[in-house]
């Protein structure tokens, strides 16, 4: 019954992708693709890890059991670079915003409030401008995965642009909350580069359009806005295909990002790198009596990534990346 349900879902998914063609008989190529995905699902039923431990995870990594890695990260991978967790009211970023009489701290990241009072956001954004920070070891670890041909996709909640500075390609990168790398006019939609935005922020405070003098909005996702289309386009394919999921520096509290951990195959190992346990509400398991695949590596993201890099003997790759970006 479970297999029948999976087959119906796979066929339904293919029909949806091909629009009107779904009403006709499936082509041979379409059937081939459907059965290929079902075969992958069946093959992945066997648990990869003998036990959910760091040593077992590394041993499987060395034996090339993992060839399709998805990484998802939050603010924790950038704190070592000095980037503040700007969505938390406890960071001190909000201290100079009292003059704006915010109804609550997070209002500064709501699109309705930005449209009324953009100067509040730009006051805060000056402390977050990409270019003032360098990538961390955690960012370079993800780049190494790409260099090794192991990375399917990297999903980030961060808007600091450090993935780009670390050299992660656009193809592999999904910035779920957007980034400062581009911006646009809220009226005429003219686009602007990060370099232009940074210069205007430093000179004028609130950047305005050169054509119509309307406020410019960075292409980050404010509360009340939809996530980028690339996010939804990629998750439907990436997570069913993944044979390893690495979660770093995320509280796994913000949806729909948090629920991504449930999209991988039920036996796909999930590596959680954090200084505390996270993800209980989305099914991350820490009880050894129930847990068969979740490996918790406690510590900072950089320390943990350094440990993995050392275990995998990727130190030379890291050193080369550090030299290139020095």
PDB file of C-alpha atoms in Angstrom:
ATOM      1  CA  UNK A   1       0.000   0.000   0.000  1.00  0.00           C
ATOM      2  CA  UNK A   2       2.846   2.367   0.845  1.00  0.00           C
ATOM      3  CA  UNK A   3       4.559   1.606  -2.476  1.00  0.00           C
ATOM      4  CA  UNK A   4       1.279   2.166  -4.334  1.00  0.00           C
ATOM      5  CA  UNK A   5       0.950   5.529  -2.630  1.00  0.00           C
ATOM      6  CA  UNK A   6       4.477   6.491  -3.652  1.00  0.00           C
ATOM      7  CA  UNK A   7       3.838   5.482  -7.257  1.00  0.00           C
ATOM      8  CA  UNK A   8       0.639   7.542  -7.399  1.00  0.00           C
ATOM      9  CA  UNK A   9       2.493  10.539  -5.984  1.00  0.00           C
ATOM     10  CA  UNK A  10       5.321  10.136  -8.484  1.00  0.00           C
ATOM     11  CA  UNK A  11       2.936   9.895 -11.432  1.00  0.00           C
ATOM     12  CA  UNK A  12       0.880  12.815 -10.124  1.00  0.00           C
ATOM     13  CA  UNK A  13       4.066  14.870  -9.765  1.00  0.00           C
ATOM     14  CA  UNK A  14       5.079  14.133 -13.339  1.00  0.00           C
ATOM     15  CA  UNK A  15       1.617  15.032 -14.632  1.00  0.00           C
ATOM     16  CA  UNK A  16       1.751  18.312 -12.802  1.00  0.00           C
ATOM     17  CA  UNK A  17       5.163  19.113 -14.287  1.00  0.00           C
ATOM     18  CA  UNK A  18       3.966  18.440 -17.806  1.00  0.00           C
ATOM     19  CA  UNK A  19       0.656  20.311 -17.582  1.00  0.00           C
ATOM     20  CA  UNK A  20      -1.860  19.298 -20.252  1.00  0.00           C
ATOM     21  CA  UNK A  21       0.167  16.231 -21.170  1.00  0.00           C
ATOM     22  CA  UNK A  22      -0.999  14.697 -17.904  1.00  0.00           C
ATOM     23  CA  UNK A  23      -4.373  14.046 -19.504  1.00  0.00           C
ATOM     24  CA  UNK A  24      -2.821  11.801 -22.153  1.00  0.00           C
ATOM     25  CA  UNK A  25      -0.859   8.582 -21.785  1.00  0.00           C
ATOM     26  CA  UNK A  26       2.511   8.978 -20.118  1.00  0.00           C
ATOM     27  CA  UNK A  27       5.352   8.838 -22.615  1.00  0.00           C
ATOM     28  CA  UNK A  28       8.029   6.171 -22.360  1.00  0.00           C
ATOM     29  CA  UNK A  29      10.551   8.718 -21.141  1.00  0.00           C
ATOM     30  CA  UNK A  30       8.132   9.929 -18.488  1.00  0.00           C
ATOM     31  CA  UNK A  31       7.462   6.403 -17.270  1.00  0.00           C
ATOM     32  CA  UNK A  32      11.191   5.778 -17.216  1.00  0.00           C
ATOM     33  CA  UNK A  33      11.735   8.846 -15.043  1.00  0.00           C
ATOM     34  CA  UNK A  34       8.901   7.815 -12.714  1.00  0.00           C
ATOM     35  CA  UNK A  35      10.278   4.321 -12.187  1.00  0.00           C
ATOM     36  CA  UNK A  36      13.792   5.705 -11.765  1.00  0.00           C
ATOM     37  CA  UNK A  37      12.621   7.813  -8.829  1.00  0.00           C
ATOM     38  CA  UNK A  38      10.688   4.896  -7.341  1.00  0.00           C
ATOM     39  CA  UNK A  39      13.792   2.723  -7.637  1.00  0.00           C
ATOM     40  CA  UNK A  40      15.840   5.353  -5.817  1.00  0.00           C
ATOM     41  CA  UNK A  41      13.265   5.439  -3.030  1.00  0.00           C
ATOM     42  CA  UNK A  42      13.280   1.647  -2.727  1.00  0.00           C
ATOM     43  CA  UNK A  43      17.067   1.477  -2.758  1.00  0.00           C
ATOM     44  CA  UNK A  44      17.284   4.034   0.014  1.00  0.00           C
ATOM     45  CA  UNK A  45      15.120   2.006   2.410  1.00  0.00           C
ATOM     46  CA  UNK A  46      18.190   0.398   3.904  1.00  0.00           C
ATOM     47  CA  UNK A  47      19.706   2.510   6.656  1.00  0.00           C
ATOM     48  CA  UNK A  48      23.157   3.801   5.708  1.00  0.00           C
ATOM     49  CA  UNK A  49      24.441   4.294   9.260  1.00  0.00           C
ATOM     50  CA  UNK A  50      24.972   1.242  11.455  1.00  0.00           C
ATOM     51  CA  UNK A  51      24.622   3.586  14.406  1.00  0.00           C
ATOM     52  CA  UNK A  52      24.028   7.358  14.686  1.00  0.00           C
ATOM     53  CA  UNK A  53      27.508   8.374  15.828  1.00  0.00           C
ATOM     54  CA  UNK A  54      30.180  10.730  14.547  1.00  0.00           C
ATOM     55  CA  UNK A  55      32.636   7.892  13.913  1.00  0.00           C
ATOM     56  CA  UNK A  56      30.107   5.912  11.904  1.00  0.00           C
ATOM     57  CA  UNK A  57      29.167   9.014   9.913  1.00  0.00           C
ATOM     58  CA  UNK A  58      32.813   9.718   9.043  1.00  0.00           C
ATOM     59  CA  UNK A  59      33.476   6.094   8.130  1.00  0.00           C
ATOM     60  CA  UNK A  60      30.530   6.128   5.722  1.00  0.00           C
ATOM     61  CA  UNK A  61      31.734   9.453   4.319  1.00  0.00           C
ATOM     62  CA  UNK A  62      35.192   8.002   3.672  1.00  0.00           C
ATOM     63  CA  UNK A  63      33.639   4.956   2.000  1.00  0.00           C
ATOM     64  CA  UNK A  64      31.757   7.320  -0.351  1.00  0.00           C
ATOM     65  CA  UNK A  65      28.338   6.251   0.877  1.00  0.00           C
ATOM     66  CA  UNK A  66      27.286   9.895   0.530  1.00  0.00           C
ATOM     67  CA  UNK A  67      27.299  11.343  -2.968  1.00  0.00           C
ATOM     68  CA  UNK A  68      24.292  13.677  -2.880  1.00  0.00           C
ATOM     69  CA  UNK A  69      24.602  16.098   0.023  1.00  0.00           C
ATOM     70  CA  UNK A  70      22.158  18.869   0.896  1.00  0.00           C
ATOM     71  CA  UNK A  71      23.160  21.492   3.468  1.00  0.00           C
ATOM     72  CA  UNK A  72      20.829  23.872   5.291  1.00  0.00           C
ATOM     73  CA  UNK A  73      22.151  26.616   7.556  1.00  0.00           C
ATOM     74  CA  UNK A  74      21.143  29.487   9.789  1.00  0.00           C
ATOM     75  CA  UNK A  75      22.801  32.427  11.507  1.00  0.00           C
ATOM     76  CA  UNK A  76      25.092  30.189  13.558  1.00  0.00           C
ATOM     77  CA  UNK A  77      27.538  29.654  10.685  1.00  0.00           C
ATOM     78  CA  UNK A  78      28.197  33.394  10.387  1.00  0.00           C
ATOM     79  CA  UNK A  79      28.607  34.419  14.020  1.00  0.00           C
ATOM     80  CA  UNK A  80      32.325  33.534  13.902  1.00  0.00           C
ATOM     81  CA  UNK A  81      32.646  36.117  11.120  1.00  0.00           C
ATOM     82  CA  UNK A  82      31.217  38.766  13.437  1.00  0.00           C
ATOM     83  CA  UNK A  83      27.803  38.878  11.783  1.00  0.00           C
ATOM     84  CA  UNK A  84      25.148  39.466  14.451  1.00  0.00           C
ATOM     85  CA  UNK A  85      22.013  37.344  14.546  1.00  0.00           C
ATOM     86  CA  UNK A  86      19.915  40.292  13.432  1.00  0.00           C
ATOM     87  CA  UNK A  87      16.526  38.630  13.964  1.00  0.00           C
ATOM     88  CA  UNK A  88      17.173  38.292  17.680  1.00  0.00           C
ATOM     89  CA  UNK A  89      16.271  41.291  19.871  1.00  0.00           C
ATOM     90  CA  UNK A  90      19.022  40.352  22.333  1.00  0.00           C
ATOM     91  CA  UNK A  91      21.964  41.225  20.076  1.00  0.00           C
ATOM     92  CA  UNK A  92      22.115  44.953  20.841  1.00  0.00           C
ATOM     93  CA  UNK A  93      21.415  45.878  17.236  1.00  0.00           C
ATOM     94  CA  UNK A  94      18.162  47.467  18.234  1.00  0.00           C
ATOM     95  CA  UNK A  95      19.524  49.827  20.882  1.00  0.00           C
ATOM     96  CA  UNK A  96      19.887  52.791  18.512  1.00  0.00           C
ATOM     97  CA  UNK A  97      16.373  52.372  17.121  1.00  0.00           C
ATOM     98  CA  UNK A  98      14.433  53.688  20.111  1.00  0.00           C
ATOM     99  CA  UNK A  99      13.737  56.949  18.264  1.00  0.00           C
ATOM    100  CA  UNK A 100      11.546  55.077  15.789  1.00  0.00           C
ATOM    101  CA  UNK A 101       9.179  53.795  18.506  1.00  0.00           C
ATOM    102  CA  UNK A 102       8.940  50.336  17.009  1.00  0.00           C
ATOM    103  CA  UNK A 103       5.783  48.506  18.140  1.00  0.00           C
ATOM    104  CA  UNK A 104       8.047  45.451  18.663  1.00  0.00           C
ATOM    105  CA  UNK A 105      11.647  44.777  17.536  1.00  0.00           C
ATOM    106  CA  UNK A 106      10.854  42.444  14.648  1.00  0.00           C
ATOM    107  CA  UNK A 107       8.590  45.068  13.049  1.00  0.00           C
ATOM    108  CA  UNK A 108      11.712  46.452  11.415  1.00  0.00           C
ATOM    109  CA  UNK A 109      11.756  43.349   9.187  1.00  0.00           C
ATOM    110  CA  UNK A 110       8.085  43.542   8.194  1.00  0.00           C
ATOM    111  CA  UNK A 111       7.368  44.765   4.687  1.00  0.00           C
ATOM    112  CA  UNK A 112       4.427  46.945   5.792  1.00  0.00           C
ATOM    113  CA  UNK A 113       6.610  48.795   8.285  1.00  0.00           C
ATOM    114  CA  UNK A 114       9.460  49.138   5.774  1.00  0.00           C
ATOM    115  CA  UNK A 115       7.129  50.814   3.305  1.00  0.00           C
ATOM    116  CA  UNK A 116       6.130  53.356   5.974  1.00  0.00           C
ATOM    117  CA  UNK A 117       9.509  53.896   7.666  1.00  0.00           C
ATOM    118  CA  UNK A 118      12.449  52.575   5.605  1.00  0.00           C
ATOM    119  CA  UNK A 119      14.985  54.658   7.522  1.00  0.00           C
ATOM    120  CA  UNK A 120      14.649  52.373  10.555  1.00  0.00           C
ATOM    121  CA  UNK A 121      15.667  49.333   8.540  1.00  0.00           C
ATOM    122  CA  UNK A 122      18.541  51.131   6.838  1.00  0.00           C
ATOM    123  CA  UNK A 123      19.881  52.335  10.191  1.00  0.00           C
ATOM    124  CA  UNK A 124      20.123  48.705  11.227  1.00  0.00           C
ATOM    125  CA  UNK A 125      21.313  47.452   7.833  1.00  0.00           C
ATOM    126  CA  UNK A 126      24.473  49.580   8.007  1.00  0.00           C
ATOM    127  CA  UNK A 127      25.706  47.180  10.686  1.00  0.00           C
ATOM    128  CA  UNK A 128      24.968  44.175   8.496  1.00  0.00           C
ATOM    129  CA  UNK A 129      26.417  45.282   5.160  1.00  0.00           C
ATOM    130  CA  UNK A 130      28.079  42.392   3.324  1.00  0.00           C
ATOM    131  CA  UNK A 131      31.669  43.192   2.522  1.00  0.00           C
ATOM    132  CA  UNK A 132      32.467  43.989   6.126  1.00  0.00           C
ATOM    133  CA  UNK A 133      32.803  40.274   6.924  1.00  0.00           C
ATOM    134  CA  UNK A 134      34.783  37.275   5.695  1.00  0.00           C
ATOM    135  CA  UNK A 135      33.549  33.695   5.210  1.00  0.00           C
ATOM    136  CA  UNK A 136      34.062  31.248   8.047  1.00  0.00           C
ATOM    137  CA  UNK A 137      35.448  27.724   8.038  1.00  0.00           C
ATOM    138  CA  UNK A 138      31.831  26.557   7.917  1.00  0.00           C
ATOM    139  CA  UNK A 139      31.275  28.390   4.631  1.00  0.00           C
ATOM    140  CA  UNK A 140      34.460  26.908   3.191  1.00  0.00           C
ATOM    141  CA  UNK A 141      33.411  23.422   4.306  1.00  0.00           C
ATOM    142  CA  UNK A 142      30.314  23.773   2.126  1.00  0.00           C
ATOM    143  CA  UNK A 143      32.475  24.991  -0.758  1.00  0.00           C
ATOM    144  CA  UNK A 144      34.713  21.935  -0.330  1.00  0.00           C
ATOM    145  CA  UNK A 145      31.643  19.707  -0.650  1.00  0.00           C
ATOM    146  CA  UNK A 146      30.917  21.443  -3.952  1.00  0.00           C
ATOM    147  CA  UNK A 147      34.534  21.057  -5.091  1.00  0.00           C
ATOM    148  CA  UNK A 148      34.355  17.318  -4.349  1.00  0.00           C
ATOM    149  CA  UNK A 149      31.220  16.988  -6.488  1.00  0.00           C
ATOM    150  CA  UNK A 150      29.127  16.007  -3.469  1.00  0.00           C
ATOM    151  CA  UNK A 151      26.860  19.023  -3.029  1.00  0.00           C
ATOM    152  CA  UNK A 152      23.384  18.954  -4.569  1.00  0.00           C
ATOM    153  CA  UNK A 153      22.346  22.274  -3.035  1.00  0.00           C
ATOM    154  CA  UNK A 154      23.073  24.647  -0.190  1.00  0.00           C
ATOM    155  CA  UNK A 155      20.081  26.315   1.481  1.00  0.00           C
ATOM    156  CA  UNK A 156      20.743  29.340   3.675  1.00  0.00           C
ATOM    157  CA  UNK A 157      18.541  31.533   5.835  1.00  0.00           C
ATOM    158  CA  UNK A 158      21.276  34.173   5.956  1.00  0.00           C
ATOM    159  CA  UNK A 159      21.358  37.394   3.943  1.00  0.00           C
ATOM    160  CA  UNK A 160      25.019  38.232   4.589  1.00  0.00           C
ATOM    161  CA  UNK A 161      26.258  36.949   1.229  1.00  0.00           C
ATOM    162  CA  UNK A 162      29.140  34.994   2.755  1.00  0.00           C
ATOM    163  CA  UNK A 163      28.325  31.898   0.716  1.00  0.00           C
ATOM    164  CA  UNK A 164      28.995  33.918  -2.423  1.00  0.00           C
ATOM    165  CA  UNK A 165      32.272  35.235  -0.995  1.00  0.00           C
ATOM    166  CA  UNK A 166      33.311  31.665  -0.187  1.00  0.00           C
ATOM    167  CA  UNK A 167      32.866  30.816  -3.859  1.00  0.00           C
ATOM    168  CA  UNK A 168      29.728  28.683  -3.719  1.00  0.00           C
ATOM    169  CA  UNK A 169      28.209  28.830  -7.199  1.00  0.00           C
ATOM    170  CA  UNK A 170      24.826  30.377  -7.964  1.00  0.00           C
ATOM    171  CA  UNK A 171      23.628  27.026  -9.276  1.00  0.00           C
ATOM    172  CA  UNK A 172      24.222  25.328  -5.919  1.00  0.00           C
ATOM    173  CA  UNK A 173      23.005  28.234  -3.764  1.00  0.00           C
ATOM    174  CA  UNK A 174      19.457  28.869  -2.551  1.00  0.00           C
ATOM    175  CA  UNK A 175      19.178  32.032  -0.465  1.00  0.00           C
ATOM    176  CA  UNK A 176      15.814  31.326   1.143  1.00  0.00           C
ATOM    177  CA  UNK A 177      15.574  34.794   2.685  1.00  0.00           C
ATOM    178  CA  UNK A 178      17.162  36.603  -0.259  1.00  0.00           C
ATOM    179  CA  UNK A 179      20.305  38.716  -0.020  1.00  0.00           C
ATOM    180  CA  UNK A 180      21.778  42.194  -0.325  1.00  0.00           C
ATOM    181  CA  UNK A 181      23.479  41.225  -3.585  1.00  0.00           C
ATOM    182  CA  UNK A 182      20.772  43.007  -5.556  1.00  0.00           C
ATOM    183  CA  UNK A 183      17.980  45.505  -4.893  1.00  0.00           C
ATOM    184  CA  UNK A 184      15.137  47.139  -6.763  1.00  0.00           C
ATOM    185  CA  UNK A 185      12.907  50.211  -6.889  1.00  0.00           C
ATOM    186  CA  UNK A 186       9.575  49.589  -5.190  1.00  0.00           C
ATOM    187  CA  UNK A 187       7.764  51.620  -7.862  1.00  0.00           C
ATOM    188  CA  UNK A 188       9.396  51.223 -11.284  1.00  0.00           C
ATOM    189  CA  UNK A 189      11.275  47.989 -10.431  1.00  0.00           C
ATOM    190  CA  UNK A 190      14.651  49.215 -11.717  1.00  0.00           C
ATOM    191  CA  UNK A 191      17.360  46.939 -10.346  1.00  0.00           C
ATOM    192  CA  UNK A 192      20.560  47.992  -8.601  1.00  0.00           C
ATOM    193  CA  UNK A 193      23.806  46.258  -7.653  1.00  0.00           C
ATOM    194  CA  UNK A 194      25.111  45.716  -4.151  1.00  0.00           C
ATOM    195  CA  UNK A 195      27.972  48.124  -4.787  1.00  0.00           C
ATOM    196  CA  UNK A 196      25.520  50.897  -5.680  1.00  0.00           C
ATOM    197  CA  UNK A 197      23.304  50.118  -2.678  1.00  0.00           C
ATOM    198  CA  UNK A 198      26.229  50.152  -0.251  1.00  0.00           C
ATOM    199  CA  UNK A 199      27.471  53.490  -1.565  1.00  0.00           C
ATOM    200  CA  UNK A 200      24.013  55.060  -1.304  1.00  0.00           C
ATOM    201  CA  UNK A 201      23.435  53.688   2.189  1.00  0.00           C
ATOM    202  CA  UNK A 202      26.664  55.256   3.391  1.00  0.00           C
ATOM    203  CA  UNK A 203      26.022  58.577   1.639  1.00  0.00           C
ATOM    204  CA  UNK A 204      22.273  59.130   1.818  1.00  0.00           C
ATOM    205  CA  UNK A 205      20.968  56.781   4.485  1.00  0.00           C
ATOM    206  CA  UNK A 206      17.891  55.682   2.546  1.00  0.00           C
ATOM    207  CA  UNK A 207      18.688  54.872  -1.107  1.00  0.00           C
ATOM    208  CA  UNK A 208      16.182  56.145  -3.668  1.00  0.00           C
ATOM    209  CA  UNK A 209      15.687  55.381  -7.348  1.00  0.00           C
ATOM    210  CA  UNK A 210      17.587  57.518  -9.861  1.00  0.00           C
ATOM    211  CA  UNK A 211      14.574  57.397 -12.182  1.00  0.00           C
ATOM    212  CA  UNK A 212      11.561  58.039  -9.957  1.00  0.00           C
ATOM    213  CA  UNK A 213      13.022  58.888  -6.523  1.00  0.00           C
ATOM    214  CA  UNK A 214      11.163  55.996  -4.854  1.00  0.00           C
ATOM    215  CA  UNK A 215      12.732  54.016  -1.985  1.00  0.00           C
ATOM    216  CA  UNK A 216      15.003  51.131  -2.993  1.00  0.00           C
ATOM    217  CA  UNK A 217      14.434  47.775  -1.292  1.00  0.00           C
ATOM    218  CA  UNK A 218      17.203  45.167  -0.936  1.00  0.00           C
ATOM    219  CA  UNK A 219      16.179  41.797  -2.339  1.00  0.00           C
ATOM    220  CA  UNK A 220      15.942  40.192   1.080  1.00  0.00           C
ATOM    221  CA  UNK A 221      12.713  38.562   2.213  1.00  0.00           C
ATOM    222  CA  UNK A 222      10.820  40.628   4.756  1.00  0.00           C
ATOM    223  CA  UNK A 223       8.137  39.162   6.998  1.00  0.00           C
ATOM    224  CA  UNK A 224       4.972  39.263   4.913  1.00  0.00           C
ATOM    225  CA  UNK A 225       6.746  38.450   1.641  1.00  0.00           C
ATOM    226  CA  UNK A 226       6.972  35.168  -0.253  1.00  0.00           C
ATOM    227  CA  UNK A 227      10.197  33.214  -0.391  1.00  0.00           C
ATOM    228  CA  UNK A 228      12.059  33.215  -3.730  1.00  0.00           C
ATOM    229  CA  UNK A 229      10.641  30.952  -6.435  1.00  0.00           C
ATOM    230  CA  UNK A 230      13.989  29.111  -6.651  1.00  0.00           C
ATOM    231  CA  UNK A 231      13.435  27.835  -3.108  1.00  0.00           C
ATOM    232  CA  UNK A 232      10.223  26.043  -4.059  1.00  0.00           C
ATOM    233  CA  UNK A 233      11.543  24.905  -7.435  1.00  0.00           C
ATOM    234  CA  UNK A 234      14.564  23.184  -5.891  1.00  0.00           C
ATOM    235  CA  UNK A 235      13.196  21.516  -2.770  1.00  0.00           C
ATOM    236  CA  UNK A 236      10.857  19.157  -4.630  1.00  0.00           C
ATOM    237  CA  UNK A 237      13.805  17.499  -6.382  1.00  0.00           C
ATOM    238  CA  UNK A 238      16.750  18.030  -4.028  1.00  0.00           C
ATOM    239  CA  UNK A 239      15.464  16.503  -0.809  1.00  0.00           C
ATOM    240  CA  UNK A 240      14.072  13.198  -2.178  1.00  0.00           C
ATOM    241  CA  UNK A 241      17.406  12.704  -3.989  1.00  0.00           C
ATOM    242  CA  UNK A 242      19.643  13.506  -1.001  1.00  0.00           C
ATOM    243  CA  UNK A 243      21.560  10.727   0.727  1.00  0.00           C
ATOM    244  CA  UNK A 244      22.947  13.066   3.421  1.00  0.00           C
ATOM    245  CA  UNK A 245      21.491  16.175   5.048  1.00  0.00           C
ATOM    246  CA  UNK A 246      23.746  18.514   7.044  1.00  0.00           C
ATOM    247  CA  UNK A 247      22.051  21.102   9.275  1.00  0.00           C
ATOM    248  CA  UNK A 248      24.253  23.834  10.760  1.00  0.00           C
ATOM    249  CA  UNK A 249      23.660  26.842  12.979  1.00  0.00           C
ATOM    250  CA  UNK A 250      19.880  26.893  12.632  1.00  0.00           C
ATOM    251  CA  UNK A 251      17.340  26.914  15.442  1.00  0.00           C
ATOM    252  CA  UNK A 252      14.921  25.076  13.112  1.00  0.00           C
ATOM    253  CA  UNK A 253      12.092  27.279  14.335  1.00  0.00           C
ATOM    254  CA  UNK A 254      11.322  29.416  11.260  1.00  0.00           C
ATOM    255  CA  UNK A 255       8.954  27.883   8.717  1.00  0.00           C
ATOM    256  CA  UNK A 256       8.884  26.746   6.007  1.00  0.00           C
ATOM    257  CA  UNK A 257      12.653  26.362   6.349  1.00  0.00           C
ATOM    258  CA  UNK A 258      12.492  24.222   9.497  1.00  0.00           C
ATOM    259  CA  UNK A 259      10.318  21.520   7.946  1.00  0.00           C
ATOM    260  CA  UNK A 260      12.835  20.894   5.176  1.00  0.00           C
ATOM    261  CA  UNK A 261      14.463  18.324   7.468  1.00  0.00           C
ATOM    262  CA  UNK A 262      11.373  16.132   7.055  1.00  0.00           C
ATOM    263  CA  UNK A 263      11.615  16.072   3.251  1.00  0.00           C
ATOM    264  CA  UNK A 264      14.549  13.684   2.969  1.00  0.00           C
ATOM    265  CA  UNK A 265      14.078   9.925   2.784  1.00  0.00           C
ATOM    266  CA  UNK A 266      13.271   8.390   6.155  1.00  0.00           C
ATOM    267  CA  UNK A 267      16.664   6.655   6.326  1.00  0.00           C
ATOM    268  CA  UNK A 268      18.745   9.553   5.027  1.00  0.00           C
ATOM    269  CA  UNK A 269      21.259  10.493   7.759  1.00  0.00           C
ATOM    270  CA  UNK A 270      20.792  13.972   9.194  1.00  0.00           C
ATOM    271  CA  UNK A 271      23.847  15.632  10.739  1.00  0.00           C
ATOM    272  CA  UNK A 272      22.964  18.368  13.234  1.00  0.00           C
ATOM    273  CA  UNK A 273      25.797  20.786  14.035  1.00  0.00           C
ATOM    274  CA  UNK A 274      24.877  23.176  16.829  1.00  0.00           C
ATOM    275  CA  UNK A 275      25.834  24.220  20.335  1.00  0.00           C
ATOM    276  CA  UNK A 276      22.502  22.911  21.625  1.00  0.00           C
ATOM    277  CA  UNK A 277      19.820  20.420  20.660  1.00  0.00           C
ATOM    278  CA  UNK A 278      17.401  21.797  18.065  1.00  0.00           C
ATOM    279  CA  UNK A 279      14.582  20.539  15.887  1.00  0.00           C
ATOM    280  CA  UNK A 280      12.534  18.517  18.367  1.00  0.00           C
ATOM    281  CA  UNK A 281       9.322  19.932  16.869  1.00  0.00           C
ATOM    282  CA  UNK A 282      10.280  18.859  13.351  1.00  0.00           C
ATOM    283  CA  UNK A 283      11.279  15.329  14.275  1.00  0.00           C
ATOM    284  CA  UNK A 284      15.018  15.452  14.987  1.00  0.00           C
ATOM    285  CA  UNK A 285      15.691  12.609  17.424  1.00  0.00           C
ATOM    286  CA  UNK A 286      18.234  12.521  20.233  1.00  0.00           C
ATOM    287  CA  UNK A 287      16.995   9.479  22.168  1.00  0.00           C
ATOM    288  CA  UNK A 288      19.321   6.564  21.281  1.00  0.00           C
ATOM    289  CA  UNK A 289      16.447   4.118  21.803  1.00  0.00           C
ATOM    290  CA  UNK A 290      14.484   5.675  18.927  1.00  0.00           C
ATOM    291  CA  UNK A 291      17.138   7.384  16.828  1.00  0.00           C
ATOM    292  CA  UNK A 292      18.603   5.512  13.868  1.00  0.00           C
ATOM    293  CA  UNK A 293      19.938   8.304  11.647  1.00  0.00           C
ATOM    294  CA  UNK A 294      20.315  11.685  13.404  1.00  0.00           C
ATOM    295  CA  UNK A 295      23.910  12.487  14.383  1.00  0.00           C
ATOM    296  CA  UNK A 296      24.297  15.417  16.782  1.00  0.00           C
ATOM    297  CA  UNK A 297      27.692  17.145  16.755  1.00  0.00           C
ATOM    298  CA  UNK A 298      27.675  19.534  19.689  1.00  0.00           C
ATOM    299  CA  UNK A 299      29.810  22.668  19.436  1.00  0.00           C
ATOM    300  CA  UNK A 300      30.334  25.740  17.323  1.00  0.00           C
ATOM    301  CA  UNK A 301      29.880  25.371  13.589  1.00  0.00           C
ATOM    302  CA  UNK A 302      33.512  26.232  12.841  1.00  0.00           C
ATOM    303  CA  UNK A 303      34.926  23.792  15.402  1.00  0.00           C
ATOM    304  CA  UNK A 304      32.680  21.012  14.141  1.00  0.00           C
ATOM    305  CA  UNK A 305      33.430  21.695  10.470  1.00  0.00           C
ATOM    306  CA  UNK A 306      37.155  21.786  11.246  1.00  0.00           C
ATOM    307  CA  UNK A 307      36.782  18.406  12.906  1.00  0.00           C
ATOM    308  CA  UNK A 308      35.032  16.931   9.849  1.00  0.00           C
ATOM    309  CA  UNK A 309      37.563  18.469   7.449  1.00  0.00           C
ATOM    310  CA  UNK A 310      40.407  16.990   9.493  1.00  0.00           C
ATOM    311  CA  UNK A 311      38.730  13.582   9.693  1.00  0.00           C
ATOM    312  CA  UNK A 312      38.198  13.585   5.913  1.00  0.00           C
ATOM    313  CA  UNK A 313      41.783  14.792   5.285  1.00  0.00           C
ATOM    314  CA  UNK A 314      40.554  17.860   3.423  1.00  0.00           C
ATOM    315  CA  UNK A 315      42.899  20.281   5.197  1.00  0.00           C
ATOM    316  CA  UNK A 316      44.808  21.178   2.026  1.00  0.00           C
ATOM    317  CA  UNK A 317      41.556  22.135   0.306  1.00  0.00           C
ATOM    318  CA  UNK A 318      40.678  24.404   3.218  1.00  0.00           C
ATOM    319  CA  UNK A 319      44.122  26.018   3.254  1.00  0.00           C
ATOM    320  CA  UNK A 320      43.907  26.739  -0.479  1.00  0.00           C
ATOM    321  CA  UNK A 321      40.488  28.385  -0.106  1.00  0.00           C
ATOM    322  CA  UNK A 322      41.713  30.489   2.801  1.00  0.00           C
ATOM    323  CA  UNK A 323      44.679  31.682   0.718  1.00  0.00           C
ATOM    324  CA  UNK A 324      42.454  32.584  -2.233  1.00  0.00           C
ATOM    325  CA  UNK A 325      40.208  34.723  -0.055  1.00  0.00           C
ATOM    326  CA  UNK A 326      42.851  36.227   2.224  1.00  0.00           C
TER     327      UNK A 326
END
